[in-house]
PDB file of C-alpha atoms in Angstrom:
ATOM      1  CA  LYS A1256       0.000   0.000   0.000  1.00  0.00           C
ATOM      2  CA  ASN A1257       1.318   3.429  -0.922  1.00  0.00           C
ATOM      3  CA  GLU A1258       1.932   5.878   1.892  1.00  0.00           C
ATOM      4  CA  VAL A1259       1.593   9.522   0.894  1.00  0.00           C
ATOM      5  CA  GLU A1260       2.947  12.213   3.172  1.00  0.00           C
ATOM      6  CA  GLN A1261       2.502  15.935   2.733  1.00  0.00           C
ATOM      7  CA  SER A1262       4.184  18.856   4.433  1.00  0.00           C
ATOM      8  CA  PRO A1263       3.433  21.235   5.898  1.00  0.00           C
ATOM      9  CA  GLN A1264      -0.029  20.362   7.197  1.00  0.00           C
ATOM     10  CA  ASN A1265      -0.848  24.025   7.705  1.00  0.00           C
ATOM     11  CA  LEU A1266       0.713  27.081   6.122  1.00  0.00           C
ATOM     12  CA  THR A1267      -0.119  30.749   6.598  1.00  0.00           C
ATOM     13  CA  ALA A1268       1.685  33.283   4.429  1.00  0.00           C
ATOM     14  CA  GLN A1269       1.401  36.879   3.316  1.00  0.00           C
ATOM     15  CA  GLU A1270       0.126  37.875  -0.097  1.00  0.00           C
ATOM     16  CA  GLY A1271       2.926  37.818  -2.651  1.00  0.00           C
ATOM     17  CA  GLU A1272       5.020  35.152  -0.958  1.00  0.00           C
ATOM     18  CA  PHE A1273       6.391  32.129  -2.822  1.00  0.00           C
ATOM     19  CA  ILE A1274       4.732  28.975  -1.525  1.00  0.00           C
ATOM     20  CA  THR A1275       6.068  25.416  -1.587  1.00  0.00           C
ATOM     21  CA  ILE A1276       4.124  22.320  -0.591  1.00  0.00           C
ATOM     22  CA  ASN A1277       5.890  18.958  -0.515  1.00  0.00           C
ATOM     23  CA  CYS A1278       4.693  15.429  -1.115  1.00  0.00           C
ATOM     24  CA  SER A1279       6.492  12.117  -0.744  1.00  0.00           C
ATOM     25  CA  TYR A1280       5.241   8.630  -1.478  1.00  0.00           C
ATOM     26  CA  SER A1281       6.548   5.190  -0.681  1.00  0.00           C
ATOM     27  CA  VAL A1282       5.786   3.057  -3.728  1.00  0.00           C
ATOM     28  CA  GLY A1283       6.537   3.668  -7.400  1.00  0.00           C
ATOM     29  CA  ILE A1284       3.571   5.152  -9.204  1.00  0.00           C
ATOM     30  CA  SER A1285       2.261   5.835 -12.685  1.00  0.00           C
ATOM     31  CA  ALA A1286       1.285   9.439 -11.961  1.00  0.00           C
ATOM     32  CA  LEU A1287       1.159  12.026  -9.197  1.00  0.00           C
ATOM     33  CA  HIS A1288      -1.816  14.353  -8.902  1.00  0.00           C
ATOM     34  CA  TRP A1289      -2.104  17.727  -7.236  1.00  0.00           C
ATOM     35  CA  LEU A1290      -5.647  18.698  -6.305  1.00  0.00           C
ATOM     36  CA  GLN A1291      -7.189  21.830  -4.849  1.00  0.00           C
ATOM     37  CA  GLN A1292     -10.107  21.685  -2.464  1.00  0.00           C
ATOM     38  CA  HIS A1293     -12.017  24.812  -1.503  1.00  0.00           C
ATOM     39  CA  PRO A1294     -14.300  25.260   1.517  1.00  0.00           C
ATOM     40  CA  GLY A1295     -17.481  23.351   0.696  1.00  0.00           C
ATOM     41  CA  GLY A1296     -15.497  20.357  -0.478  1.00  0.00           C
ATOM     42  CA  GLY A1297     -15.350  20.544  -4.261  1.00  0.00           C
ATOM     43  CA  ILE A1298     -12.093  19.209  -5.671  1.00  0.00           C
ATOM     44  CA  VAL A1299     -10.339  20.516  -8.750  1.00  0.00           C
ATOM     45  CA  SER A1300      -7.507  18.673 -10.415  1.00  0.00           C
ATOM     46  CA  LEU A1301      -4.531  21.021 -10.862  1.00  0.00           C
ATOM     47  CA  PHE A1302      -1.835  18.799 -12.302  1.00  0.00           C
ATOM     48  CA  MET A1303      -1.090  15.237 -13.202  1.00  0.00           C
ATOM     49  CA  LEU A1304       2.628  14.461 -13.453  1.00  0.00           C
ATOM     50  CA  SER A1305       4.582  11.398 -14.392  1.00  0.00           C
ATOM     51  CA  SER A1306       7.937  13.142 -14.824  1.00  0.00           C
ATOM     52  CA  GLY A1307       9.626  16.531 -14.865  1.00  0.00           C
ATOM     53  CA  LYS A1308       7.734  19.746 -14.376  1.00  0.00           C
ATOM     54  CA  LYS A1309       4.462  21.371 -15.357  1.00  0.00           C
ATOM     55  CA  LYS A1310       3.400  25.010 -15.146  1.00  0.00           C
ATOM     56  CA  HIS A1311      -0.031  26.577 -15.265  1.00  0.00           C
ATOM     57  CA  GLY A1312      -0.258  30.276 -14.559  1.00  0.00           C
ATOM     58  CA  ARG A1313       1.283  30.916 -11.144  1.00  0.00           C
ATOM     59  CA  LEU A1314       1.329  27.235 -10.259  1.00  0.00           C
ATOM     60  CA  ILE A1315       4.311  24.966 -10.865  1.00  0.00           C
ATOM     61  CA  ALA A1316       4.512  21.263 -10.056  1.00  0.00           C
ATOM     62  CA  THR A1317       7.659  19.156 -10.127  1.00  0.00           C
ATOM     63  CA  ILE A1318       8.311  15.484  -9.551  1.00  0.00           C
ATOM     64  CA  ASN A1319      11.454  13.448  -8.907  1.00  0.00           C
ATOM     65  CA  ILE A1320      10.618   9.838  -9.660  1.00  0.00           C
ATOM     66  CA  GLN A1321      13.859   8.448  -8.226  1.00  0.00           C
ATOM     67  CA  GLU A1322      13.347  10.221  -4.906  1.00  0.00           C
ATOM     68  CA  LYS A1323       9.563   9.618  -4.884  1.00  0.00           C
ATOM     69  CA  HIS A1324       8.966  13.283  -4.181  1.00  0.00           C
ATOM     70  CA  SER A1325       6.885  16.067  -5.684  1.00  0.00           C
ATOM     71  CA  SER A1326       6.481  19.746  -4.940  1.00  0.00           C
ATOM     72  CA  LEU A1327       3.769  22.268  -5.716  1.00  0.00           C
ATOM     73  CA  HIS A1328       4.854  25.892  -5.915  1.00  0.00           C
ATOM     74  CA  ILE A1329       2.712  29.005  -6.025  1.00  0.00           C
ATOM     75  CA  THR A1330       4.364  32.224  -7.159  1.00  0.00           C
ATOM     76  CA  ALA A1331       3.049  35.672  -6.186  1.00  0.00           C
ATOM     77  CA  SER A1332       0.486  34.096  -3.859  1.00  0.00           C
ATOM     78  CA  HIS A1333      -2.934  35.719  -3.500  1.00  0.00           C
ATOM     79  CA  PRO A1334      -5.713  35.346  -0.913  1.00  0.00           C
ATOM     80  CA  ARG A1335      -7.829  33.511  -3.495  1.00  0.00           C
ATOM     81  CA  ASP A1336      -5.183  30.752  -3.446  1.00  0.00           C
ATOM     82  CA  SER A1337      -6.348  29.899   0.077  1.00  0.00           C
ATOM     83  CA  ALA A1338      -7.518  26.292  -0.027  1.00  0.00           C
ATOM     84  CA  VAL A1339      -6.500  22.765   0.876  1.00  0.00           C
ATOM     85  CA  TYR A1340      -3.956  21.316  -1.531  1.00  0.00           C
ATOM     86  CA  ILE A1341      -3.921  17.544  -1.772  1.00  0.00           C
ATOM     87  CA  CYS A1342      -1.297  15.289  -3.275  1.00  0.00           C
ATOM     88  CA  ALA A1343      -2.463  11.934  -4.616  1.00  0.00           C
ATOM     89  CA  ALA A1344      -0.308   9.071  -5.855  1.00  0.00           C
ATOM     90  CA  GLY A1345      -1.811   7.169  -8.742  1.00  0.00           C
ATOM     91  CA  GLY A1346      -1.773   3.564  -9.742  1.00  0.00           C
ATOM     92  CA  ALA A1347      -3.884   1.989 -12.444  1.00  0.00           C
ATOM     93  CA  ASP A1348      -6.877   1.467 -10.210  1.00  0.00           C
ATOM     94  CA  GLY A1349      -7.131   4.540  -8.046  1.00  0.00           C
ATOM     95  CA  LEU A1350      -5.414   7.204  -6.008  1.00  0.00           C
ATOM     96  CA  THR A1351      -3.896   7.238  -2.553  1.00  0.00           C
ATOM     97  CA  PHE A1352      -4.295  10.668  -1.051  1.00  0.00           C
ATOM     98  CA  GLY A1353      -2.223  12.691   1.346  1.00  0.00           C
ATOM     99  CA  LYS A1354      -4.020  14.433   4.199  1.00  0.00           C
ATOM    100  CA  GLY A1355      -3.706  17.801   2.509  1.00  0.00           C
ATOM    101  CA  THR A1356      -2.015  21.113   3.235  1.00  0.00           C
ATOM    102  CA  HIS A1357      -4.288  23.868   4.511  1.00  0.00           C
ATOM    103  CA  LEU A1358      -2.991  27.085   2.954  1.00  0.00           C
ATOM    104  CA  ILE A1359      -4.092  30.549   4.066  1.00  0.00           C
ATOM    105  CA  ILE A1360      -2.826  33.614   2.227  1.00  0.00           C
ATOM    106  CA  GLN A1361      -3.374  36.804   4.183  1.00  0.00           C
ATOM    107  CA  PRO A1362      -3.760  40.161   2.416  1.00  0.00           C
TER     108      PRO A1362
ATOM    109  CA  GLY B  18     -19.376  20.614 -21.389  1.00  0.00           C
ATOM    110  CA  ALA B  19     -20.878  19.183 -18.228  1.00  0.00           C
ATOM    111  CA  GLY B  20     -18.547  17.930 -15.546  1.00  0.00           C
ATOM    112  CA  VAL B  21     -19.067  15.180 -13.021  1.00  0.00           C
ATOM    113  CA  SER B  22     -22.240  15.689 -11.034  1.00  0.00           C
ATOM    114  CA  GLN B  23     -23.352  14.102  -7.789  1.00  0.00           C
ATOM    115  CA  THR B  24     -26.717  14.003  -6.091  1.00  0.00           C
ATOM    116  CA  PRO B  25     -27.810  14.810  -3.525  1.00  0.00           C
ATOM    117  CA  SER B  26     -25.326  17.453  -2.441  1.00  0.00           C
ATOM    118  CA  ASN B  27     -26.284  16.877   1.189  1.00  0.00           C
ATOM    119  CA  LYS B  28     -27.977  13.916   2.838  1.00  0.00           C
ATOM    120  CA  VAL B  29     -28.966  13.665   6.474  1.00  0.00           C
ATOM    121  CA  THR B  30     -30.202  10.315   7.666  1.00  0.00           C
ATOM    122  CA  GLU B  31     -30.740   8.390  10.856  1.00  0.00           C
ATOM    123  CA  LYS B  32     -28.606   5.545  12.103  1.00  0.00           C
ATOM    124  CA  GLY B  33     -29.747   2.259  10.619  1.00  0.00           C
ATOM    125  CA  LYS B  34     -31.300   3.711   7.472  1.00  0.00           C
ATOM    126  CA  TYR B  35     -30.409   2.920   3.857  1.00  0.00           C
ATOM    127  CA  VAL B  36     -28.989   5.598   1.549  1.00  0.00           C
ATOM    128  CA  GLU B  37     -28.132   5.857  -2.120  1.00  0.00           C
ATOM    129  CA  LEU B  38     -25.674   8.347  -3.545  1.00  0.00           C
ATOM    130  CA  ARG B  39     -25.583   9.013  -7.262  1.00  0.00           C
ATOM    131  CA  CYS B  40     -22.743   9.976  -9.581  1.00  0.00           C
ATOM    132  CA  ASP B  41     -23.079  11.128 -13.188  1.00  0.00           C
ATOM    133  CA  PRO B  42     -19.656  10.982 -14.829  1.00  0.00           C
ATOM    134  CA  ILE B  43     -18.484  12.974 -17.805  1.00  0.00           C
ATOM    135  CA  SER B  44     -20.057  11.528 -20.932  1.00  0.00           C
ATOM    136  CA  GLY B  45     -17.804   8.979 -22.583  1.00  0.00           C
ATOM    137  CA  HIS B  46     -15.609   8.369 -19.549  1.00  0.00           C
ATOM    138  CA  THR B  47     -15.181   4.651 -19.029  1.00  0.00           C
ATOM    139  CA  ALA B  48     -13.549   4.810 -15.616  1.00  0.00           C
ATOM    140  CA  LEU B  49     -15.409   5.875 -12.491  1.00  0.00           C
ATOM    141  CA  TYR B  50     -14.091   6.115  -8.945  1.00  0.00           C
ATOM    142  CA  TRP B  51     -15.700   6.541  -5.542  1.00  0.00           C
ATOM    143  CA  TYR B  52     -13.772   8.080  -2.647  1.00  0.00           C
ATOM    144  CA  ARG B  53     -14.708   8.986   0.912  1.00  0.00           C
ATOM    145  CA  GLN B  54     -13.332  11.912   2.866  1.00  0.00           C
ATOM    146  CA  SER B  55     -13.802  12.098   6.602  1.00  0.00           C
ATOM    147  CA  LEU B  56     -13.446  15.392   8.427  1.00  0.00           C
ATOM    148  CA  GLY B  57      -9.849  16.574   8.544  1.00  0.00           C
ATOM    149  CA  GLN B  58      -8.578  13.699   6.409  1.00  0.00           C
ATOM    150  CA  GLY B  59      -7.592  13.259   2.801  1.00  0.00           C
ATOM    151  CA  PRO B  60      -9.950  11.269   0.590  1.00  0.00           C
ATOM    152  CA  GLU B  61      -9.651   7.480   0.644  1.00  0.00           C
ATOM    153  CA  PHE B  62     -10.342   5.117  -2.211  1.00  0.00           C
ATOM    154  CA  LEU B  63     -13.500   3.000  -2.111  1.00  0.00           C
ATOM    155  CA  ILE B  64     -14.109   1.399  -5.510  1.00  0.00           C
ATOM    156  CA  TYR B  65     -13.159   1.728  -9.161  1.00  0.00           C
ATOM    157  CA  PHE B  66     -15.311   0.822 -12.160  1.00  0.00           C
ATOM    158  CA  GLN B  67     -14.086   0.193 -15.658  1.00  0.00           C
ATOM    159  CA  GLY B  68     -17.226   0.183 -17.762  1.00  0.00           C
ATOM    160  CA  THR B  69     -19.946  -1.744 -15.978  1.00  0.00           C
ATOM    161  CA  GLY B  70     -17.694  -3.861 -13.829  1.00  0.00           C
ATOM    162  CA  ALA B  71     -15.985  -3.127 -10.536  1.00  0.00           C
ATOM    163  CA  ALA B  72     -12.290  -3.483 -11.352  1.00  0.00           C
ATOM    164  CA  ASP B  73     -11.242  -2.927  -7.750  1.00  0.00           C
ATOM    165  CA  ASP B  74     -13.542  -2.788  -4.727  1.00  0.00           C
ATOM    166  CA  SER B  75     -10.839  -3.300  -2.130  1.00  0.00           C
ATOM    167  CA  GLY B  76     -11.529   0.058  -0.502  1.00  0.00           C
ATOM    168  CA  LEU B  77     -15.120  -0.682   0.495  1.00  0.00           C
ATOM    169  CA  PRO B  78     -14.972  -0.791   4.304  1.00  0.00           C
ATOM    170  CA  ASN B  79     -17.458  -3.632   4.829  1.00  0.00           C
ATOM    171  CA  ASP B  80     -20.388  -5.414   3.253  1.00  0.00           C
ATOM    172  CA  ARG B  81     -22.812  -2.612   4.134  1.00  0.00           C
ATOM    173  CA  PHE B  82     -21.314  -0.705   1.220  1.00  0.00           C
ATOM    174  CA  PHE B  83     -22.122  -1.612  -2.354  1.00  0.00           C
ATOM    175  CA  ALA B  84     -21.867   0.216  -5.668  1.00  0.00           C
ATOM    176  CA  VAL B  85     -23.266  -0.424  -9.117  1.00  0.00           C
ATOM    177  CA  ARG B  86     -22.822   0.972 -12.587  1.00  0.00           C
ATOM    178  CA  PRO B  87     -25.270  -1.097 -14.652  1.00  0.00           C
ATOM    179  CA  GLU B  88     -24.959   0.703 -17.984  1.00  0.00           C
ATOM    180  CA  GLY B  89     -21.377   1.884 -17.702  1.00  0.00           C
ATOM    181  CA  SER B  90     -22.341   5.485 -17.055  1.00  0.00           C
ATOM    182  CA  VAL B  91     -24.216   6.560 -13.916  1.00  0.00           C
ATOM    183  CA  SER B  92     -23.103   4.901 -10.708  1.00  0.00           C
ATOM    184  CA  THR B  93     -24.891   4.518  -7.405  1.00  0.00           C
ATOM    185  CA  LEU B  94     -23.153   3.981  -4.074  1.00  0.00           C
ATOM    186  CA  LYS B  95     -25.452   2.196  -1.648  1.00  0.00           C
ATOM    187  CA  ILE B  96     -24.988   2.092   2.102  1.00  0.00           C
ATOM    188  CA  GLN B  97     -27.131  -0.213   4.235  1.00  0.00           C
ATOM    189  CA  ARG B  98     -27.761   0.099   7.964  1.00  0.00           C
ATOM    190  CA  THR B  99     -25.905   3.394   8.150  1.00  0.00           C
ATOM    191  CA  GLU B 100     -23.723   4.117  11.165  1.00  0.00           C
ATOM    192  CA  ARG B 101     -22.562   7.450  12.566  1.00  0.00           C
ATOM    193  CA  GLY B 102     -19.034   6.625  11.406  1.00  0.00           C
ATOM    194  CA  ASP B 103     -20.259   6.630   7.809  1.00  0.00           C
ATOM    195  CA  SER B 104     -20.654  10.413   8.016  1.00  0.00           C
ATOM    196  CA  ALA B 105     -18.275  11.874   5.437  1.00  0.00           C
ATOM    197  CA  VAL B 106     -18.105  13.539   2.051  1.00  0.00           C
ATOM    198  CA  TYR B 107     -18.420  10.943  -0.692  1.00  0.00           C
ATOM    199  CA  LEU B 108     -16.570  11.975  -3.814  1.00  0.00           C
ATOM    200  CA  CYS B 109     -16.930  10.592  -7.301  1.00  0.00           C
ATOM    201  CA  ALA B 110     -14.422  11.038 -10.121  1.00  0.00           C
ATOM    202  CA  SER B 111     -14.279   9.876 -13.719  1.00  0.00           C
ATOM    203  CA  SER B 112     -11.565   9.593 -16.298  1.00  0.00           C
ATOM    204  CA  LEU B 113     -11.570   8.809 -19.989  1.00  0.00           C
ATOM    205  CA  MET B 114      -9.897   5.417 -19.928  1.00  0.00           C
ATOM    206  CA  GLY B 115      -8.688   4.907 -16.369  1.00  0.00           C
ATOM    207  CA  GLY B 116      -5.037   4.203 -15.701  1.00  0.00           C
ATOM    208  CA  ILE B 117      -3.069   7.438 -15.597  1.00  0.00           C
ATOM    209  CA  ASP B 118      -5.751   9.556 -17.254  1.00  0.00           C
ATOM    210  CA  THR B 119      -6.661  12.707 -15.381  1.00  0.00           C
ATOM    211  CA  GLN B 120      -9.509  12.166 -12.947  1.00  0.00           C
ATOM    212  CA  TYR B 121     -12.236  14.796 -12.855  1.00  0.00           C
ATOM    213  CA  PHE B 122     -13.963  15.150  -9.526  1.00  0.00           C
ATOM    214  CA  GLY B 123     -17.583  15.833  -8.725  1.00  0.00           C
ATOM    215  CA  PRO B 124     -18.610  18.243  -5.966  1.00  0.00           C
ATOM    216  CA  GLY B 125     -19.258  15.444  -3.507  1.00  0.00           C
ATOM    217  CA  THR B 126     -22.201  14.380  -1.377  1.00  0.00           C
ATOM    218  CA  ARG B 127     -22.000  15.285   2.302  1.00  0.00           C
ATOM    219  CA  LEU B 128     -23.586  12.431   4.264  1.00  0.00           C
ATOM    220  CA  THR B 129     -24.502  12.980   7.883  1.00  0.00           C
ATOM    221  CA  VAL B 130     -25.742  10.043   9.934  1.00  0.00           C
ATOM    222  CA  LEU B 131     -27.446  11.123  13.149  1.00  0.00           C
TER     223      LEU B 131
END
Protein backbone atom coordinates (compact mmCIF):
# COMPACT_ATOMS: atom_id res chain seq x y z
CA LYS A 1 0.00 0.00 0.00
CA ASN A 2 1.32 3.43 -0.92
CA GLU A 3 1.93 5.88 1.89
CA VAL A 4 1.59 9.52 0.89
CA GLU A 5 2.95 12.21 3.17
CA GLN A 6 2.50 15.94 2.73
CA SER A 7 4.18 18.86 4.43
CA PRO A 8 3.43 21.24 5.90
CA GLN A 9 -0.03 20.36 7.20
CA ASN A 10 -0.85 24.02 7.70
CA LEU A 11 0.71 27.08 6.12
CA THR A 12 -0.12 30.75 6.60
CA ALA A 13 1.68 33.28 4.43
CA GLN A 14 1.40 36.88 3.32
CA GLU A 15 0.13 37.87 -0.10
CA GLY A 16 2.93 37.82 -2.65
CA GLU A 17 5.02 35.15 -0.96
CA PHE A 18 6.39 32.13 -2.82
CA ILE A 19 4.73 28.98 -1.52
CA THR A 20 6.07 25.42 -1.59
CA ILE A 21 4.12 22.32 -0.59
CA ASN A 22 5.89 18.96 -0.51
CA CYS A 23 4.69 15.43 -1.11
CA SER A 24 6.49 12.12 -0.74
CA TYR A 25 5.24 8.63 -1.48
CA SER A 26 6.55 5.19 -0.68
CA VAL A 27 5.79 3.06 -3.73
CA GLY A 28 6.54 3.67 -7.40
CA ILE A 29 3.57 5.15 -9.20
CA SER A 30 2.26 5.83 -12.68
CA ALA A 31 1.28 9.44 -11.96
CA LEU A 32 1.16 12.03 -9.20
CA HIS A 33 -1.82 14.35 -8.90
CA TRP A 34 -2.10 17.73 -7.24
CA LEU A 35 -5.65 18.70 -6.30
CA GLN A 36 -7.19 21.83 -4.85
CA GLN A 37 -10.11 21.69 -2.46
CA HIS A 38 -12.02 24.81 -1.50
CA PRO A 39 -14.30 25.26 1.52
CA GLY A 40 -17.48 23.35 0.70
CA GLY A 41 -15.50 20.36 -0.48
CA GLY A 42 -15.35 20.54 -4.26
CA ILE A 43 -12.09 19.21 -5.67
CA VAL A 44 -10.34 20.52 -8.75
CA SER A 45 -7.51 18.67 -10.41
CA LEU A 46 -4.53 21.02 -10.86
CA PHE A 47 -1.83 18.80 -12.30
CA MET A 48 -1.09 15.24 -13.20
CA LEU A 49 2.63 14.46 -13.45
CA SER A 50 4.58 11.40 -14.39
CA SER A 51 7.94 13.14 -14.82
CA GLY A 52 9.63 16.53 -14.87
CA LYS A 53 7.73 19.75 -14.38
CA LYS A 54 4.46 21.37 -15.36
CA LYS A 55 3.40 25.01 -15.15
CA HIS A 56 -0.03 26.58 -15.27
CA GLY A 57 -0.26 30.28 -14.56
CA ARG A 58 1.28 30.92 -11.14
CA LEU A 59 1.33 27.23 -10.26
CA ILE A 60 4.31 24.97 -10.87
CA ALA A 61 4.51 21.26 -10.06
CA THR A 62 7.66 19.16 -10.13
CA ILE A 63 8.31 15.48 -9.55
CA ASN A 64 11.45 13.45 -8.91
CA ILE A 65 10.62 9.84 -9.66
CA GLN A 66 13.86 8.45 -8.23
CA GLU A 67 13.35 10.22 -4.91
CA LYS A 68 9.56 9.62 -4.88
CA HIS A 69 8.97 13.28 -4.18
CA SER A 70 6.88 16.07 -5.68
CA SER A 71 6.48 19.75 -4.94
CA LEU A 72 3.77 22.27 -5.72
CA HIS A 73 4.85 25.89 -5.91
CA ILE A 74 2.71 29.00 -6.03
CA THR A 75 4.36 32.22 -7.16
CA ALA A 76 3.05 35.67 -6.19
CA SER A 77 0.49 34.10 -3.86
CA HIS A 78 -2.93 35.72 -3.50
CA PRO A 79 -5.71 35.35 -0.91
CA ARG A 80 -7.83 33.51 -3.50
CA ASP A 81 -5.18 30.75 -3.45
CA SER A 82 -6.35 29.90 0.08
CA ALA A 83 -7.52 26.29 -0.03
CA VAL A 84 -6.50 22.76 0.88
CA TYR A 85 -3.96 21.32 -1.53
CA ILE A 86 -3.92 17.54 -1.77
CA CYS A 87 -1.30 15.29 -3.28
CA ALA A 88 -2.46 11.93 -4.62
CA ALA A 89 -0.31 9.07 -5.86
CA GLY A 90 -1.81 7.17 -8.74
CA GLY A 91 -1.77 3.56 -9.74
CA ALA A 92 -3.88 1.99 -12.44
CA ASP A 93 -6.88 1.47 -10.21
CA GLY A 94 -7.13 4.54 -8.05
CA LEU A 95 -5.41 7.20 -6.01
CA THR A 96 -3.90 7.24 -2.55
CA PHE A 97 -4.29 10.67 -1.05
CA GLY A 98 -2.22 12.69 1.35
CA LYS A 99 -4.02 14.43 4.20
CA GLY A 100 -3.71 17.80 2.51
CA THR A 101 -2.01 21.11 3.24
CA HIS A 102 -4.29 23.87 4.51
CA LEU A 103 -2.99 27.08 2.95
CA ILE A 104 -4.09 30.55 4.07
CA ILE A 105 -2.83 33.61 2.23
CA GLN A 106 -3.37 36.80 4.18
CA PRO A 107 -3.76 40.16 2.42
CA GLY B 1 -19.38 20.61 -21.39
CA ALA B 2 -20.88 19.18 -18.23
CA GLY B 3 -18.55 17.93 -15.55
CA VAL B 4 -19.07 15.18 -13.02
CA SER B 5 -22.24 15.69 -11.03
CA GLN B 6 -23.35 14.10 -7.79
CA THR B 7 -26.72 14.00 -6.09
CA PRO B 8 -27.81 14.81 -3.53
CA SER B 9 -25.33 17.45 -2.44
CA ASN B 10 -26.28 16.88 1.19
CA LYS B 11 -27.98 13.92 2.84
CA VAL B 12 -28.97 13.66 6.47
CA THR B 13 -30.20 10.32 7.67
CA GLU B 14 -30.74 8.39 10.86
CA LYS B 15 -28.61 5.55 12.10
CA GLY B 16 -29.75 2.26 10.62
CA LYS B 17 -31.30 3.71 7.47
CA TYR B 18 -30.41 2.92 3.86
CA VAL B 19 -28.99 5.60 1.55
CA GLU B 20 -28.13 5.86 -2.12
CA LEU B 21 -25.67 8.35 -3.55
CA ARG B 22 -25.58 9.01 -7.26
CA CYS B 23 -22.74 9.98 -9.58
CA ASP B 24 -23.08 11.13 -13.19
CA PRO B 25 -19.66 10.98 -14.83
CA ILE B 26 -18.48 12.97 -17.80
CA SER B 27 -20.06 11.53 -20.93
CA GLY B 28 -17.80 8.98 -22.58
CA HIS B 29 -15.61 8.37 -19.55
CA THR B 30 -15.18 4.65 -19.03
CA ALA B 31 -13.55 4.81 -15.62
CA LEU B 32 -15.41 5.88 -12.49
CA TYR B 33 -14.09 6.12 -8.94
CA TRP B 34 -15.70 6.54 -5.54
CA TYR B 35 -13.77 8.08 -2.65
CA ARG B 36 -14.71 8.99 0.91
CA GLN B 37 -13.33 11.91 2.87
CA SER B 38 -13.80 12.10 6.60
CA LEU B 39 -13.45 15.39 8.43
CA GLY B 40 -9.85 16.57 8.54
CA GLN B 41 -8.58 13.70 6.41
CA GLY B 42 -7.59 13.26 2.80
CA PRO B 43 -9.95 11.27 0.59
CA GLU B 44 -9.65 7.48 0.64
CA PHE B 45 -10.34 5.12 -2.21
CA LEU B 46 -13.50 3.00 -2.11
CA ILE B 47 -14.11 1.40 -5.51
CA TYR B 48 -13.16 1.73 -9.16
CA PHE B 49 -15.31 0.82 -12.16
CA GLN B 50 -14.09 0.19 -15.66
CA GLY B 51 -17.23 0.18 -17.76
CA THR B 52 -19.95 -1.74 -15.98
CA GLY B 53 -17.69 -3.86 -13.83
CA ALA B 54 -15.99 -3.13 -10.54
CA ALA B 55 -12.29 -3.48 -11.35
CA ASP B 56 -11.24 -2.93 -7.75
CA ASP B 57 -13.54 -2.79 -4.73
CA SER B 58 -10.84 -3.30 -2.13
CA GLY B 59 -11.53 0.06 -0.50
CA LEU B 60 -15.12 -0.68 0.49
CA PRO B 61 -14.97 -0.79 4.30
CA ASN B 62 -17.46 -3.63 4.83
CA ASP B 63 -20.39 -5.41 3.25
CA ARG B 64 -22.81 -2.61 4.13
CA PHE B 65 -21.31 -0.70 1.22
CA PHE B 66 -22.12 -1.61 -2.35
CA ALA B 67 -21.87 0.22 -5.67
CA VAL B 68 -23.27 -0.42 -9.12
CA ARG B 69 -22.82 0.97 -12.59
CA PRO B 70 -25.27 -1.10 -14.65
CA GLU B 71 -24.96 0.70 -17.98
CA GLY B 72 -21.38 1.88 -17.70
CA SER B 73 -22.34 5.48 -17.05
CA VAL B 74 -24.22 6.56 -13.92
CA SER B 75 -23.10 4.90 -10.71
CA THR B 76 -24.89 4.52 -7.41
CA LEU B 77 -23.15 3.98 -4.07
CA LYS B 78 -25.45 2.20 -1.65
CA ILE B 79 -24.99 2.09 2.10
CA GLN B 80 -27.13 -0.21 4.23
CA ARG B 81 -27.76 0.10 7.96
CA THR B 82 -25.90 3.39 8.15
CA GLU B 83 -23.72 4.12 11.17
CA ARG B 84 -22.56 7.45 12.57
CA GLY B 85 -19.03 6.62 11.41
CA ASP B 86 -20.26 6.63 7.81
CA SER B 87 -20.65 10.41 8.02
CA ALA B 88 -18.27 11.87 5.44
CA VAL B 89 -18.10 13.54 2.05
CA TYR B 90 -18.42 10.94 -0.69
CA LEU B 91 -16.57 11.97 -3.81
CA CYS B 92 -16.93 10.59 -7.30
CA ALA B 93 -14.42 11.04 -10.12
CA SER B 94 -14.28 9.88 -13.72
CA SER B 95 -11.56 9.59 -16.30
CA LEU B 96 -11.57 8.81 -19.99
CA MET B 97 -9.90 5.42 -19.93
CA GLY B 98 -8.69 4.91 -16.37
CA GLY B 99 -5.04 4.20 -15.70
CA ILE B 100 -3.07 7.44 -15.60
CA ASP B 101 -5.75 9.56 -17.25
CA THR B 102 -6.66 12.71 -15.38
CA GLN B 103 -9.51 12.17 -12.95
CA TYR B 104 -12.24 14.80 -12.85
CA PHE B 105 -13.96 15.15 -9.53
CA GLY B 106 -17.58 15.83 -8.73
CA PRO B 107 -18.61 18.24 -5.97
CA GLY B 108 -19.26 15.44 -3.51
CA THR B 109 -22.20 14.38 -1.38
CA ARG B 110 -22.00 15.29 2.30
CA LEU B 111 -23.59 12.43 4.26
CA THR B 112 -24.50 12.98 7.88
CA VAL B 113 -25.74 10.04 9.93
CA LEU B 114 -27.45 11.12 13.15
